[in-house]
Short mmCIF file of C-alpha atoms and ligand atoms in Angstrom, two decimals:
data_model
loop_
_atom_site.label_atom_id
_atom_site.label_comp_id
_atom_site.label_asym_id
_atom_site.label_seq_id
_atom_site.Cartn_x
_atom_site.Cartn_y
_atom_site.Cartn_z
CA UNK A 1 0.00 0.00 0.00
CA UNK A 2 1.68 3.23 -1.14
CA UNK A 3 1.60 6.56 0.70
CA UNK A 4 -0.10 8.10 -2.36
CA UNK A 5 -2.99 5.61 -2.03
CA UNK A 6 -3.32 6.50 1.63
CA UNK A 7 -3.93 10.16 0.83
CA UNK A 8 -6.66 9.50 -1.74
CA UNK A 9 -10.22 10.23 -0.75
CA UNK A 10 -13.07 8.44 -2.46
CA UNK A 11 -16.66 9.55 -2.12
CA UNK A 12 -18.99 6.61 -2.57
CA UNK A 13 -22.69 7.34 -3.21
CA UNK A 14 -25.02 4.35 -2.88
CA UNK A 15 -28.52 3.95 -1.46
CA UNK A 16 -28.44 0.17 -1.03
CA UNK A 17 -27.01 -0.55 2.46
CA UNK A 18 -25.51 -3.96 1.68
CA UNK A 19 -23.71 -2.77 -1.49
CA UNK A 20 -22.59 0.29 0.47
CA UNK A 21 -21.06 -1.76 3.25
CA UNK A 22 -19.37 -4.20 0.86
CA UNK A 23 -17.74 -1.64 -1.46
CA UNK A 24 -16.84 0.67 1.43
CA UNK A 25 -15.05 -2.19 3.17
CA UNK A 26 -13.22 -3.13 -0.03
CA UNK A 27 -12.06 0.45 -0.62
CA UNK A 28 -10.98 0.87 3.00
CA UNK A 29 -9.08 -2.38 2.77
CA UNK A 30 -7.31 -1.07 -0.34
CA UNK A 31 -6.11 1.92 1.73
CA UNK A 32 -8.37 4.74 0.56
CA UNK A 33 -10.08 7.27 2.78
CA UNK A 34 -13.77 6.62 2.12
CA UNK A 35 -16.70 8.98 2.53
CA UNK A 36 -20.19 7.60 1.99
CA UNK A 37 -23.46 9.23 1.03
CA UNK A 38 -26.88 7.58 0.78
CA UNK A 39 -28.39 9.82 -1.87
CA UNK A 40 -27.40 12.25 -4.60
CA UNK A 41 -28.00 15.50 -2.74
CA UNK A 42 -26.05 14.30 0.28
CA UNK A 43 -23.29 13.21 -2.12
CA UNK A 44 -23.15 16.70 -3.69
CA UNK A 45 -22.97 18.32 -0.25
CA UNK A 46 -20.10 16.05 0.86
CA UNK A 47 -18.27 16.50 -2.46
CA UNK A 48 -18.46 20.32 -2.18
CA UNK A 49 -17.21 20.15 1.40
CA UNK A 50 -14.48 17.52 1.10
CA UNK A 51 -13.37 17.76 -2.58
CA UNK A 52 -12.65 14.01 -2.99
CA UNK A 53 -10.10 12.65 -5.47
CA UNK A 54 -12.63 10.29 -7.05
CA UNK A 55 -16.39 9.90 -6.86
CA UNK A 56 -17.97 6.49 -7.22
CA UNK A 57 -21.71 6.65 -7.66
CA UNK A 58 -24.61 4.33 -8.22
CA UNK A 59 -26.73 5.42 -11.19
CA UNK A 60 -30.17 4.82 -9.70
CA UNK A 61 -30.32 6.92 -6.58
CA UNK A 62 -33.55 7.87 -4.79
CA UNK A 63 -33.33 11.60 -5.54
CA UNK A 64 -30.93 12.74 -8.25
CA UNK A 65 -29.66 10.06 -10.63
CA UNK A 66 -25.89 9.45 -10.82
CA UNK A 67 -26.01 11.15 -14.24
CA UNK A 68 -27.74 14.28 -12.94
CA UNK A 69 -25.37 14.45 -9.98
CA UNK A 70 -22.43 14.35 -12.42
CA UNK A 71 -23.92 17.12 -14.59
CA UNK A 72 -24.33 19.24 -11.44
CA UNK A 73 -20.77 18.66 -10.25
CA UNK A 74 -19.20 19.20 -13.69
CA UNK A 75 -20.72 22.70 -13.65
CA UNK A 76 -18.45 23.48 -10.69
CA UNK A 77 -14.87 24.44 -11.60
CA UNK A 78 -13.52 22.28 -8.75
CA UNK A 79 -14.93 19.07 -10.29
CA UNK A 80 -14.18 19.65 -13.99
CA UNK A 81 -11.54 16.91 -14.07
CA UNK A 82 -12.39 14.81 -10.99
CA UNK A 83 -12.89 11.18 -12.02
CA UNK A 84 -16.57 10.32 -11.51
CA UNK A 85 -17.20 6.62 -11.96
CA UNK A 86 -20.66 5.10 -12.27
CA UNK A 87 -21.65 1.75 -10.87
CA UNK A 88 -24.17 0.32 -13.24
CA UNK A 89 -25.73 -2.90 -14.35
CA UNK A 90 -27.39 -1.15 -17.30
CA UNK A 91 -27.08 -1.88 -21.01
CA UNK A 92 -24.80 -0.13 -23.49
CA UNK A 93 -27.30 2.60 -24.51
CA UNK A 94 -27.66 3.64 -20.90
CA UNK A 95 -23.90 3.60 -20.51
CA UNK A 96 -23.42 5.93 -23.48
CA UNK A 97 -25.94 8.28 -21.86
CA UNK A 98 -23.95 8.10 -18.66
CA UNK A 99 -20.76 9.08 -20.48
CA UNK A 100 -22.64 11.87 -22.28
CA UNK A 101 -23.58 13.24 -18.85
CA UNK A 102 -19.89 13.71 -18.09
CA UNK A 103 -19.05 10.50 -16.25
CA UNK A 104 -15.44 9.35 -16.63
CA UNK A 105 -16.18 5.67 -16.79
CA UNK A 106 -18.18 2.89 -15.26
CA UNK A 107 -17.87 -0.22 -13.21
CA UNK A 108 -20.21 -3.11 -13.78
CA UNK A 109 -22.42 -4.34 -10.96
CA UNK A 110 -22.03 -6.65 -9.11
CA UNK A 111 -18.62 -5.28 -8.27
CA UNK A 112 -15.68 -7.57 -8.86
CA UNK A 113 -13.62 -7.46 -5.67
CA UNK A 114 -10.31 -8.24 -7.38
CA UNK A 115 -10.53 -5.60 -10.07
CA UNK A 116 -12.10 -2.80 -7.97
CA UNK A 117 -8.93 -1.17 -6.73
CA UNK A 118 -7.19 -1.69 -10.12
CA UNK A 119 -10.08 0.05 -11.88
CA UNK A 120 -10.14 2.86 -9.32
CA UNK A 121 -6.39 3.39 -9.79
CA UNK A 122 -6.90 3.45 -13.58
CA UNK A 123 -9.40 6.33 -13.33
CA UNK A 124 -7.37 8.10 -10.64
CA UNK A 125 -4.41 7.92 -13.02
CA UNK A 126 -6.35 9.78 -15.74
CA UNK A 127 -8.07 6.82 -17.48
CA UNK A 128 -11.29 7.69 -19.35
CA UNK A 129 -13.92 5.54 -21.11
CA UNK A 130 -14.86 6.65 -24.59
CA UNK A 131 -18.06 6.63 -26.65
CA UNK A 132 -17.90 6.32 -30.41
CA UNK A 133 -18.35 9.85 -31.79
CA UNK A 134 -21.41 8.99 -33.88
CA UNK A 135 -23.17 7.59 -30.83
CA UNK A 136 -22.41 10.64 -28.66
CA UNK A 137 -25.00 13.06 -30.04
CA UNK A 138 -27.73 10.43 -29.85
CA UNK A 139 -26.70 9.66 -26.24
CA UNK A 140 -26.85 13.38 -25.37
CA UNK A 141 -30.34 13.69 -26.83
CA UNK A 142 -31.52 10.65 -24.90
CA UNK A 143 -30.04 12.10 -21.72
CA UNK A 144 -31.73 15.49 -22.21
CA UNK A 145 -35.06 13.73 -22.82
CA UNK A 146 -34.57 11.70 -19.67
CA UNK A 147 -33.89 14.84 -17.59
CA UNK A 148 -36.94 16.65 -18.98
CA UNK A 149 -39.15 13.59 -18.36
CA UNK A 150 -37.97 13.32 -14.75
CA UNK A 151 -38.38 17.05 -14.28
CA UNK A 152 -41.97 16.87 -15.47
CA UNK A 153 -42.74 14.01 -13.08
CA UNK A 154 -41.19 15.93 -10.17
CA UNK A 155 -43.11 19.14 -11.00
CA UNK A 156 -46.38 17.18 -11.12
CA UNK A 157 -45.56 15.51 -7.79
CA UNK A 158 -44.75 18.87 -6.21
CA UNK A 159 -47.92 20.43 -7.57
CA UNK A 160 -50.13 17.72 -6.12
CA UNK A 161 -48.24 17.76 -2.79
CA UNK A 162 -48.68 21.53 -2.69
CA UNK A 163 -52.42 21.21 -3.34
CA UNK A 164 -52.75 18.64 -0.55
CA UNK A 165 -50.82 20.86 1.87
CA UNK A 166 -52.87 23.96 1.01
CA UNK A 167 -56.03 21.94 1.63
CA UNK A 168 -54.71 20.70 4.98
CA UNK A 169 -53.69 24.23 5.91
CA UNK A 170 -57.23 25.46 5.22
CA UNK A 171 -58.73 22.60 7.23
CA UNK A 172 -56.42 23.50 10.13
CA UNK A 173 -57.39 27.19 9.96
CA UNK A 174 -61.09 26.30 9.87
CA UNK A 175 -60.63 23.85 12.74
CA UNK A 176 -58.98 26.52 14.92
CA UNK A 177 -61.74 28.99 14.09
CA UNK A 178 -64.54 26.52 14.78
CA UNK A 179 -62.95 25.30 18.01
CA UNK A 180 -62.55 28.85 19.33
CA UNK A 181 -66.12 29.65 18.29
CA UNK A 182 -67.53 26.50 19.92
CA UNK A 183 -65.65 27.28 23.15
CA UNK A 184 -66.74 30.90 23.18
CA UNK A 185 -70.48 30.18 23.14
CA UNK A 186 -70.68 28.16 26.41
CA UNK A 187 -68.04 30.38 27.98
CA UNK A 188 -70.18 33.45 27.38
CA UNK A 189 -72.96 31.71 29.34
CA UNK A 190 -70.55 30.74 32.14
CA UNK A 191 -69.26 34.32 32.23
CA UNK A 192 -72.84 35.61 32.47
CA UNK A 193 -73.55 33.30 35.43
CA UNK A 194 -70.28 34.45 37.03
CA UNK A 195 -71.47 38.07 36.79
CA UNK A 196 -74.88 37.09 38.22
CA UNK A 197 -73.20 35.24 41.07
CA UNK A 198 -71.18 38.30 42.03
CA UNK A 199 -74.23 40.54 41.79
CA UNK A 200 -76.61 38.35 43.82
CA UNK A 201 -77.22 40.12 47.19
CA UNK A 202 -76.96 36.94 49.33
CA UNK A 203 -73.65 35.98 47.63
CA UNK A 204 -72.39 39.55 47.96
CA UNK A 205 -73.18 39.42 51.67
CA UNK A 206 -71.40 36.08 51.97
CA UNK A 207 -68.31 37.49 50.21
CA UNK A 208 -68.28 40.44 52.60
CA UNK A 209 -68.20 38.17 55.64
CA UNK A 210 -66.32 35.10 54.41
CA UNK A 211 -62.83 35.69 52.95
CA UNK A 212 -62.40 32.19 51.54
CA UNK A 213 -65.77 32.42 49.73
CA UNK A 214 -64.64 35.78 48.31
CA UNK A 215 -61.32 34.29 47.11
CA UNK A 216 -63.11 31.37 45.42
CA UNK A 217 -65.70 33.55 43.65
CA UNK A 218 -63.36 36.33 42.49
CA UNK A 219 -60.81 33.69 41.37
CA UNK A 220 -63.53 31.92 39.37
CA UNK A 221 -64.74 35.10 37.68
CA UNK A 222 -61.25 36.39 36.84
CA UNK A 223 -60.23 32.98 35.39
CA UNK A 224 -63.33 33.02 33.19
CA UNK A 225 -62.33 36.52 32.02
CA UNK A 226 -58.82 35.33 31.22
CA UNK A 227 -60.15 32.36 29.29
CA UNK A 228 -62.47 34.66 27.31
CA UNK A 229 -59.55 36.94 26.48
CA UNK A 230 -57.46 33.99 25.25
CA UNK A 231 -60.31 32.75 23.05
CA UNK A 232 -60.97 36.23 21.66
CA UNK A 233 -57.25 36.51 20.91
CA UNK A 234 -57.28 33.17 19.06
CA UNK A 235 -60.30 34.28 17.05
CA UNK A 236 -58.66 37.59 16.10
CA UNK A 237 -55.43 35.84 15.14
CA UNK A 238 -57.30 33.28 13.09
CA UNK A 239 -59.24 36.04 11.28
CA UNK A 240 -55.97 37.76 10.43
CA UNK A 241 -54.36 34.50 9.32
CA UNK A 242 -57.24 33.59 7.03
CA UNK A 243 -57.47 37.03 5.42
CA UNK A 244 -60.87 37.63 6.93
CA UNK A 245 -60.00 41.00 8.38
CA UNK A 246 -62.81 43.46 8.29
CA UNK A 247 -61.11 46.68 9.36
CA UNK A 248 -63.00 48.98 11.64
CA UNK A 249 -61.42 52.31 10.75
CA UNK A 250 -61.50 54.97 13.43
CA UNK A 251 -59.57 58.04 14.48
CA UNK A 252 -56.27 57.08 16.15
CA UNK A 253 -54.16 59.33 18.30
CA UNK A 254 -50.72 57.76 18.64
CA UNK A 255 -49.83 60.28 21.36
CA UNK A 256 -52.27 58.45 23.65
CA UNK A 257 -52.52 54.90 22.22
CA UNK A 258 -48.81 54.13 22.59
CA UNK A 259 -48.62 55.15 26.29
CA UNK A 260 -51.76 53.07 26.96
CA UNK A 261 -50.13 49.97 25.51
CA UNK A 262 -46.89 50.69 27.39
CA UNK A 263 -48.86 51.09 30.63
CA UNK A 264 -50.43 47.65 30.19
CA UNK A 265 -46.95 46.17 30.72
CA UNK A 266 -46.34 48.10 33.93
CA UNK A 267 -46.24 45.03 36.19
CA UNK A 268 -43.65 43.29 34.03
CA UNK A 269 -41.46 46.36 33.51
CA UNK A 270 -41.43 47.03 37.25
CA UNK A 271 -40.65 43.43 38.11
CA UNK A 272 -37.86 43.25 35.53
CA UNK A 273 -36.55 46.80 36.06
CA UNK A 274 -37.06 47.72 32.40
CA UNK A 275 -37.49 51.29 31.21
CA UNK A 276 -39.69 52.10 28.23
CA UNK A 277 -39.14 55.59 26.75
CA UNK A 278 -41.71 57.31 24.59
CA UNK A 279 -41.62 60.96 23.56
CA UNK A 280 -45.07 61.88 22.17
CA UNK A 281 -43.94 65.24 20.70
CA UNK A 282 -43.82 64.18 17.03
CA UNK A 283 -46.33 61.31 17.22
CA UNK A 284 -49.22 61.78 14.77
CA UNK A 285 -52.55 62.37 16.49
CA UNK A 286 -54.78 62.22 13.43
CA UNK A 287 -54.38 58.77 11.90
CA UNK A 288 -57.28 56.72 10.59
CA UNK A 289 -56.78 53.01 11.23
CA UNK A 290 -58.24 50.01 13.04
CA UNK A 291 -57.36 51.03 16.57
CA UNK A 292 -57.89 47.59 18.14
CA UNK A 293 -55.68 45.85 15.58
CA UNK A 294 -53.06 48.58 15.86
CA UNK A 295 -53.09 48.11 19.63
CA UNK A 296 -52.60 44.35 19.10
CA UNK A 297 -49.59 44.95 16.80
CA UNK A 298 -48.04 47.41 19.28
CA UNK A 299 -48.76 45.01 22.09
CA UNK A 300 -46.94 42.18 20.28
CA UNK A 301 -43.91 44.31 19.35
CA UNK A 302 -43.51 45.93 22.77
CA UNK A 303 -44.13 42.54 24.41
CA UNK A 304 -41.34 41.02 22.29
CA UNK A 305 -38.98 43.88 23.12
CA UNK A 306 -39.66 43.12 26.80
CA UNK A 307 -39.20 39.36 26.30
CA UNK A 308 -35.87 39.67 24.53
CA UNK A 309 -34.27 42.42 26.64
CA UNK A 310 -32.51 41.28 29.82
CA UNK A 311 -33.59 42.71 33.22
CA UNK A 312 -32.57 46.33 33.76
CA UNK A 313 -32.50 47.17 30.03
CA UNK A 314 -34.30 49.91 28.15
CA UNK A 315 -36.70 50.10 25.22
CA UNK A 316 -37.48 53.14 23.08
CA UNK A 317 -40.76 53.55 21.25
CA UNK A 318 -41.07 56.41 18.79
CA UNK A 319 -43.67 57.62 16.31
CA UNK A 320 -43.49 60.37 13.69
CA UNK A 321 -44.43 61.14 10.11
CA UNK A 322 -41.90 59.59 7.72
CA UNK A 323 -40.46 62.41 5.59
CA UNK A 324 -40.14 60.30 2.46
CA UNK A 325 -43.42 58.38 2.42
CA UNK A 326 -45.55 60.75 4.55
CA UNK A 327 -46.78 57.68 6.41
CA UNK A 328 -46.78 57.11 10.16
CA UNK A 329 -43.45 55.57 11.17
CA UNK A 330 -43.59 53.65 14.43
CA UNK A 331 -40.38 52.16 15.79
CA UNK A 332 -39.84 49.82 18.74
CA UNK A 333 -36.15 49.64 19.56
CA UNK A 334 -34.71 47.44 22.30
CA UNK A 335 -31.23 46.75 23.63
CA UNK A 336 -31.78 43.01 23.86
CA UNK A 337 -30.25 39.87 22.38
CA UNK A 338 -30.84 40.88 18.75
CA UNK A 339 -31.81 38.70 15.80
CA UNK A 340 -29.47 36.90 13.40
CA UNK A 341 -29.53 37.91 9.72
CA UNK A 342 -30.72 34.38 8.86
CA UNK A 343 -33.62 34.53 11.32
CA UNK A 344 -34.62 37.99 10.14
CA UNK A 345 -35.69 36.39 6.84
CA UNK A 346 -38.24 34.10 8.47
CA UNK A 347 -39.46 35.65 11.74
CA UNK A 348 -42.50 37.21 10.10
CA UNK A 349 -43.66 33.79 8.88
CA UNK A 350 -46.43 31.99 10.73
CA UNK A 351 -45.44 29.58 13.52
CA UNK A 352 -41.79 30.60 13.23
CA UNK A 353 -41.04 29.07 16.65
CA UNK A 354 -43.99 26.70 16.96
CA UNK A 355 -42.03 23.76 15.58
CA UNK A 356 -40.06 23.67 18.81
CA UNK A 357 -42.60 23.19 21.59
CA UNK A 358 -39.80 23.42 24.18
CA UNK A 359 -39.61 27.15 23.39
CA UNK A 360 -43.24 27.64 24.30
CA UNK A 361 -43.96 29.43 27.51
CA UNK A 362 -47.18 30.88 28.82
CA UNK A 363 -45.38 33.96 30.07
CA UNK A 364 -45.60 36.90 27.69
CA UNK A 365 -43.05 38.99 29.52
CA UNK A 366 -40.40 36.68 31.06
CA UNK A 367 -36.90 37.10 29.60
CA UNK A 368 -36.59 34.72 26.64
CA UNK A 369 -40.14 33.47 27.18
CA UNK A 370 -41.14 32.08 23.81
CA UNK A 371 -44.58 31.87 22.30
CA UNK A 372 -46.14 30.14 19.35
CA UNK A 373 -44.25 32.25 16.86
CA UNK A 374 -47.45 34.00 15.81
CA UNK A 375 -46.90 37.48 17.22
CA UNK A 376 -44.87 38.88 14.33
CA UNK A 377 -47.00 37.09 11.72
CA UNK A 378 -50.03 38.79 13.26
CA UNK A 379 -48.22 42.16 13.09
CA UNK A 380 -47.39 41.52 9.44
CA UNK A 381 -51.05 40.65 8.78
CA UNK A 382 -52.32 43.78 10.53
CA UNK A 383 -49.82 46.04 8.75
CA UNK A 384 -50.60 44.44 5.36
CA UNK A 385 -54.33 44.92 5.95
CA UNK A 386 -53.59 48.64 6.35
CA UNK A 387 -51.44 48.53 3.16
CA UNK A 388 -48.36 49.36 5.22
CA UNK A 389 -45.00 47.67 5.70
CA UNK A 390 -43.03 46.18 8.58
CA UNK A 391 -39.40 45.12 8.87
CA UNK A 392 -36.67 44.51 11.41
CA UNK A 393 -33.15 45.84 11.73
CA UNK A 394 -30.59 44.13 13.94
CA UNK A 395 -26.83 43.58 13.79
CA UNK A 396 -27.26 39.92 14.78
CA UNK A 397 -27.95 37.76 17.82
CA UNK A 398 -25.55 38.00 20.72
CA UNK A 399 -26.52 37.23 24.31
CA UNK A 400 -23.36 38.91 25.62
CA UNK A 401 -22.98 42.05 23.49
CA UNK A 402 -26.74 42.68 23.27
CA UNK A 403 -26.88 44.38 19.85
CA UNK A 404 -30.65 44.97 20.16
CA UNK A 405 -33.36 44.99 17.50
CA UNK A 406 -35.52 47.65 15.97
CA UNK A 407 -38.94 46.84 14.51
CA UNK A 408 -40.34 49.50 12.21
CA UNK A 409 -43.89 49.86 10.92
CA UNK A 410 -44.87 52.28 8.16
CA UNK A 411 -48.61 52.83 8.06
CA UNK A 412 -50.64 55.13 5.79
CA UNK A 413 -52.20 58.01 7.70
CA UNK A 414 -55.56 56.99 6.25
CA UNK A 415 -56.66 53.45 5.47
CA UNK A 416 -59.72 52.59 3.44
CA UNK A 417 -62.13 49.92 4.55
CA UNK A 418 -62.33 47.09 3.57
CA UNK A 419 -58.63 46.21 3.29
CA UNK A 420 -57.37 45.83 -0.24
CA UNK A 421 -55.82 42.55 -1.27
CA UNK A 422 -54.85 39.46 0.61
CA UNK A 423 -52.38 39.27 3.43
CA UNK A 424 -51.23 35.73 2.67
CA UNK A 425 -51.57 34.34 -0.86
P1 ADP B 501 -42.94 34.36 19.71
O1 ADP B 501 -44.30 34.07 20.16
O2 ADP B 501 -42.05 33.16 19.59
O3 ADP B 501 -42.30 35.52 20.45
P2 ADP B 501 -42.99 36.12 17.44
O4 ADP B 501 -43.59 35.92 16.09
O5 ADP B 501 -43.47 37.28 18.21
O6 ADP B 501 -43.20 34.78 18.21
O7 ADP B 501 -41.44 36.21 17.27
C1 ADP B 501 -40.77 35.24 16.48
C2 ADP B 501 -39.32 35.12 16.89
O8 ADP B 501 -38.63 36.33 16.56
C3 ADP B 501 -39.10 34.96 18.38
O9 ADP B 501 -39.17 33.60 18.76
C4 ADP B 501 -37.69 35.52 18.56
O10 ADP B 501 -36.73 34.53 18.22
C5 ADP B 501 -37.61 36.60 17.50
N1 ADP B 501 -37.87 37.95 18.05
C6 ADP B 501 -39.01 38.67 17.95
N2 ADP B 501 -38.86 39.89 18.52
C7 ADP B 501 -37.60 39.93 18.98
C8 ADP B 501 -36.82 40.93 19.66
N3 ADP B 501 -37.32 42.13 19.98
N4 ADP B 501 -35.52 40.62 19.97
C9 ADP B 501 -35.01 39.41 19.64
N5 ADP B 501 -35.69 38.44 19.01
C10 ADP B 501 -36.96 38.69 18.69
#
């Protein structure tokens, strides 16, 4: 075994486990460094990362064929001359196609143990199989037809998968809406009885004299209220998500709305020693928008700024007329952990964090307390319904340096009702 052999790296791409084990063992025994991949895409990833000296690939892989994988790699300067050898049991026409795709040569399956390392050395040394010139153009045509046929099949598969997913997505949205609706009806009755209970003179008298009865009854009524708020929130979110927003346009004074929302977080800011600054001087006081939805968006953005800023930090909310667009520009800037450039691309998507249930927390204000990943999607929906725009600016995520994040909303000073266009396509 020469030192040169020892340095050679072979990437072996094969989906059949028993063939994989057998050939891998044979190559290892012959002294090569062997990397294995189970499918074409994995093979391409490993090749780009490790730049092997030779690639040995099965032709029929579950995703890309060995031919397609070769065409992909040959397009990359680093693999122009790398020997790519196909393992195939196919007939001569198929083999010509394989060579037309840019493969250096082929090994016949089942692999002959004795000749494997000799053949590998031949290709590593610059050996190349040839196709007769007159057969080459026919082989190329056949290969192009094969690619187009496979592409068509894949597109059809993707289209039908996409249809099925869209249908499931709609069913899920309807299910959430119906569930919230079904829960709200009996809860309204329970809430009514709760109110009656508190207002009944004999119960009132009991509450005045018996502390434990008072605790039980007020606890019951406030829990019912909380549950109603949660259900109303789900219904609002689901309306926004399903493009069923019917805006109720009213006069909005940002000089007063913003401080109201900030004040609703007073308990949390006190507990966590956070300061929220807001200077109302330049805030527009004559907007026309859906005040409840605007409150919800502000609530989500300020809530997030609280969640992602460590104790003792500060948050600045500002509002003014944007000089360029003449729209209302509302900014929520924190000095928290920040958001990576990668994450900035997806945070406005629905259920951004929902895939990881470990991140879920019922606290809306604890440091790092995660939610369902709906808050920003809801903001995006609300802003889009007002024909505005929302984006984030942050230098990246860093728990030590705390680069902070700034969320900016641009909203027209006047929005027509009903909202134009769909929020999600
Ligand atoms: P969640 O309910 O998870 O907070 P959001 O849609 O409100 O959902 O936010 C999505 C993700 O965006 C969060 O999980 C968090 O990673 C990131 N994020 C949102 N706001 C901030 C912020 N002010 N600072 C840092 N990260 C944030």
